[in-house]
Coordinates of C-alpha atoms and ligand atoms in Angstrom, one line a residue:
M1 CA 18.2 20.3 -10.6
K2 CA 19.0 17.8 -13.4
V3 CA 17.9 14.2 -13.2
T4 CA 17.9 10.8 -15.1
F5 CA 14.8 8.9 -14.3
K6 CA 14.6 5.2 -16.0
I7 CA 10.6 4.2 -15.4
W8 CA 9.3 0.8 -16.0
R9 CA 7.5 0.9 -19.0
Q10 CA 4.7 -2.2 -20.1
E11 CA 1.5 -1.4 -22.5
N12 CA -1.0 -3.7 -20.4
V13 CA -1.1 -7.0 -18.0
N14 CA 0.5 -9.5 -21.5
S15 CA 2.7 -7.0 -22.7
K16 CA 7.0 -7.4 -21.8
G17 CA 8.0 -4.7 -20.0
E18 CA 11.6 -2.4 -20.1
L19 CA 13.2 0.3 -18.0
K20 CA 13.4 3.0 -20.6
T21 CA 15.4 6.1 -19.5
Y22 CA 14.5 10.0 -19.9
E23 CA 16.9 12.5 -19.3
T24 CA 15.2 15.0 -17.5
D25 CA 15.5 18.9 -16.3
G26 CA 13.9 21.6 -14.4
I27 CA 12.5 19.8 -12.2
N28 CA 12.8 22.0 -8.2
E29 CA 14.4 20.1 -5.3
E30 CA 11.2 21.2 -3.5
M31 CA 9.0 19.1 -6.2
S32 CA 6.9 16.4 -4.3
F33 CA 8.2 13.0 -6.5
L34 CA 4.7 13.1 -8.3
E35 CA 5.0 16.3 -9.8
A36 CA 8.3 15.4 -10.9
L37 CA 6.5 12.8 -12.7
D38 CA 3.8 14.9 -13.8
H39 CA 6.7 18.1 -15.3
L40 CA 8.4 15.0 -17.1
N41 CA 4.5 13.5 -18.5
E42 CA 4.5 17.0 -20.1
S43 CA 7.8 17.4 -21.3
L44 CA 6.5 13.8 -23.5
V45 CA 3.2 15.6 -23.9
L46 CA 5.0 18.5 -26.6
K47 CA 6.7 15.4 -27.8
N48 CA 4.0 13.5 -28.6
E49 CA 5.3 10.8 -27.2
K50 CA 3.4 8.4 -24.4
V51 CA 2.7 10.0 -21.2
I52 CA 4.0 7.4 -17.9
A53 CA 0.7 6.2 -16.3
F54 CA 0.7 6.2 -12.6
E55 CA -1.7 5.8 -9.9
H56 CA -2.4 8.9 -7.1
D57 CA -5.4 10.7 -5.0
C58 CA -4.9 12.4 -1.7
R59 CA -0.9 12.9 -2.4
E60 CA -0.9 13.6 1.2
G61 CA -0.4 10.4 2.4
I62 CA -3.6 9.2 3.5
C63 CA -5.5 6.6 0.7
G64 CA -2.4 4.8 -0.1
Q65 CA -2.5 4.8 -3.9
C66 CA 0.5 6.4 -5.5
G67 CA 3.3 3.3 -4.2
V68 CA 5.7 2.4 -6.6
V69 CA 9.4 1.0 -6.1
I70 CA 12.0 3.8 -6.4
N71 CA 15.5 2.2 -6.2
G72 CA 14.7 -0.4 -5.0
R73 CA 12.8 0.2 -2.1
A74 CA 9.0 0.9 -2.1
H75 CA 8.1 4.8 -1.7
G76 CA 11.3 5.3 -2.1
P77 CA 14.5 6.0 0.5
H78 CA 12.8 6.9 3.9
D79 CA 11.0 5.4 6.3
N80 CA 7.6 6.7 6.9
T81 CA 7.3 7.6 3.7
T82 CA 4.3 7.7 0.8
T83 CA 5.8 8.0 -2.7
C84 CA 3.1 11.5 -2.8
Q85 CA 5.1 12.6 0.6
L86 CA 8.5 12.4 -0.5
H87 CA 10.0 15.5 -2.2
M88 CA 12.7 15.4 -5.0
R89 CA 15.3 17.6 -2.3
S90 CA 16.1 14.3 -1.6
F91 CA 18.2 13.7 -4.3
K92 CA 21.0 15.1 -6.2
E93 CA 21.5 16.8 -9.5
G94 CA 22.9 14.1 -11.9
D95 CA 21.2 11.3 -10.1
T96 CA 19.9 8.7 -11.6
I97 CA 16.1 7.3 -10.4
I98 CA 15.3 3.9 -11.2
V99 CA 11.1 3.9 -10.9
E100 CA 8.8 0.0 -11.3
P101 CA 6.4 -0.8 -10.2
F102 CA 4.9 -2.4 -7.1
R103 CA 5.7 -6.3 -8.3
A104 CA 3.8 -9.0 -6.7
G105 CA 1.5 -12.0 -8.6
S106 CA -1.3 -10.9 -6.9
F107 CA -0.5 -7.2 -8.2
P108 CA -0.8 -8.0 -11.7
I109 CA 0.2 -4.4 -13.8
I110 CA -2.1 -2.4 -15.1
K111 CA -0.3 0.0 -17.2
D112 CA 3.6 1.3 -17.0
L113 CA 3.6 1.7 -12.6
V114 CA 0.2 0.8 -12.6
V115 CA -0.9 -2.3 -10.8
D116 CA -4.8 -3.7 -9.9
R117 CA -4.6 -4.2 -6.1
S118 CA -7.9 -5.2 -6.3
A119 CA -6.7 -8.5 -4.2
F120 CA -7.2 -6.2 -1.1
D121 CA -10.5 -4.6 -1.7
R122 CA -11.7 -7.9 -1.8
I123 CA -10.3 -8.7 1.7
I124 CA -11.7 -5.8 3.1
E125 CA -14.9 -7.0 2.0
Q126 CA -14.6 -10.0 4.2
G127 CA -15.2 -8.6 7.1
G128 CA -14.2 -4.5 7.0
Y129 CA -17.6 -3.5 8.8
I130 CA -19.2 -3.9 12.0
T131 CA -23.0 -4.7 12.9
A132 CA -24.0 -1.8 13.9
K133 CA -27.9 -0.5 15.1
T134 CA -29.4 2.1 12.0
G135 CA -30.7 5.3 13.3
T136 CA -29.0 8.7 15.0
A137 CA -25.4 7.9 16.3
P138 CA -25.4 6.2 19.6
E139 CA -24.1 8.2 22.9
A140 CA -20.2 8.7 22.6
N141 CA -20.1 7.5 26.0
S142 CA -22.5 4.6 26.0
I143 CA -19.8 2.1 25.1
L144 CA -16.8 2.6 27.2
I145 CA -12.8 1.9 25.9
S146 CA -9.7 2.4 27.2
K147 CA -7.0 4.2 25.5
G148 CA -4.3 1.6 25.6
I149 CA -7.3 -1.2 23.5
S150 CA -8.2 2.4 21.1
D151 CA -4.5 3.7 21.2
S152 CA -4.0 0.5 20.0
S153 CA -7.5 -0.2 17.1
M154 CA -6.4 3.1 15.4
D155 CA -2.4 2.2 15.2
A156 CA -3.9 -0.8 13.2
A157 CA -6.1 1.4 11.3
A158 CA -3.8 3.4 10.5
C159 CA -2.5 1.7 7.2
I160 CA -3.5 3.0 4.1
G161 CA -3.9 -0.4 2.1
C162 CA -0.7 0.9 -0.5
G163 CA 1.0 -3.4 -0.6
A164 CA 4.1 -1.6 0.5
C165 CA 4.3 -4.5 2.3
V166 CA 3.4 -7.2 -0.6
A167 CA 6.2 -5.6 -2.6
T168 CA 8.7 -5.2 -0.1
C169 CA 7.7 -9.3 1.2
K170 CA 9.7 -11.8 -0.3
N171 CA 7.3 -14.1 -0.3
A172 CA 4.4 -11.6 -1.6
S173 CA 2.5 -12.1 1.6
A174 CA 0.0 -10.1 2.7
V175 CA -0.5 -10.9 6.1
L176 CA 0.7 -7.3 7.5
F177 CA -2.2 -5.7 5.9
T178 CA -4.5 -8.5 6.5
S179 CA -3.9 -8.5 10.3
A180 CA -4.1 -4.8 10.6
K181 CA -7.3 -5.0 8.8
I182 CA -8.4 -8.1 10.9
N183 CA -6.7 -6.2 14.3
H184 CA -8.2 -2.7 13.9
L185 CA -11.9 -3.4 14.2
N186 CA -11.4 -7.2 15.9
K187 CA -10.1 -5.1 19.2
L188 CA -13.0 -2.2 19.4
P189 CA -15.6 -4.2 21.3
Q190 CA -18.1 -2.6 18.1
G191 CA -16.2 -5.1 16.2
K192 CA -17.2 -8.0 18.6
Q193 CA -19.9 -9.4 16.3
E194 CA -17.8 -11.0 13.3
E195 CA -14.8 -11.0 15.6
H196 CA -14.2 -14.6 14.8
Q197 CA -15.9 -15.1 11.4
R198 CA -14.0 -11.3 10.2
T199 CA -10.8 -13.4 10.9
L200 CA -11.6 -16.6 8.8
D201 CA -13.5 -15.0 5.9
M202 CA -10.2 -12.4 5.5
V203 CA -7.5 -14.8 6.5
F204 CA -9.4 -17.4 3.6
Q205 CA -9.8 -14.7 0.9
M206 CA -5.8 -13.6 1.5
D207 CA -4.9 -17.3 0.4
L208 CA -7.7 -17.0 -1.6
E209 CA -5.7 -14.2 -3.8
Q210 CA -2.9 -16.3 -3.5
F211 CA -0.7 -14.1 -1.9
G212 CA 2.9 -15.8 -0.4
S213 CA 3.3 -17.3 3.2
C214 CA 4.9 -15.1 6.0
T215 CA 8.0 -16.3 6.6
F216 CA 8.3 -13.4 9.7
T217 CA 11.0 -11.5 7.8
G218 CA 10.1 -8.0 9.1
A219 CA 11.0 -6.7 5.4
C220 CA 6.9 -5.7 5.5
E221 CA 7.3 -3.3 8.8
V222 CA 10.6 -1.5 7.6
E223 CA 9.0 -0.6 4.2
C224 CA 5.4 0.1 6.3
P225 CA 4.4 4.2 5.1
A226 CA 2.3 3.9 8.3
G227 CA 4.1 2.0 10.8
I228 CA 2.4 -0.9 10.8
T229 CA 4.2 -3.7 13.5
I230 CA 4.5 -7.1 12.7
S231 CA 3.2 -7.3 16.4
N232 CA -0.1 -7.4 14.5
I233 CA 0.5 -9.9 11.7
S234 CA 1.3 -13.2 15.6
E235 CA -2.2 -10.9 17.3
M236 CA -3.5 -12.2 14.3
N237 CA -2.1 -15.9 14.0
A238 CA -3.6 -16.3 17.6
R239 CA -7.3 -15.1 16.9
Y240 CA -6.9 -17.4 14.3
F241 CA -6.4 -20.7 16.2
K242 CA -8.7 -19.1 18.4
A243 CA -11.7 -18.8 15.8
K244 CA -10.7 -21.9 14.4
L245 CA -11.7 -23.2 18.7
F246 CA -14.7 -21.8 18.8
S247 CA -16.6 -22.2 15.2
Ligands
FES301 S1 -1.9 9.9 -3.4 FE1 -2.6 9.9 -1.4 S2 -1.5 8.1 -0.3 FE2 0.1 8.8 -1.9

């Protein structure tokens, strides 16, 4: 299978980037998208050219490292699919595939397709923990949690922190990510002790990182590979109001 890649190349955060064209042959339609990039990089090595920098870890849709914009969509053409789970059978012989990094002021480009998403880590540091006694694990049924609450918390916890929501939002807002991280712990009895402080601190850090404001367009929900819904945002706003009242 022959495809043409147009890939964003940028040496570092201060340099000017540009799309460079690469004609590739020998792509197998069973290859994952990242394997196709590996294949392209191997050919660049043989030509003594600099390889394309891109991020990945699990290649199983879990870690959130691999996000890029493919033909204008974060993570490519399919819903609920990360870049690493995308396969070349989603493209046709002779296609031109444009690959760009996630773009946002709070995600500076480190090199080529790799962006610095440490702003997300700093938001999590503000409240992504609970207070629990040390020692052996408590008996599983000592804290009863209804199925509805546990399911809803797990839905929010499905966020893999890839940044597709930020890259897709016209305001580069991180509200979908932040709300998922706040809600999944605040819903559970184990997260109640820090509930209000968690909400205030994580929202404060999100603003400090200069992500844009949310205008509730819903674009983030459409492109989220983990299916995080914008109902999380409404819930976070209600929690923020309550936290302001009680803190
Ligand atoms: S490499 Fe881990 S989610 Fe894609």
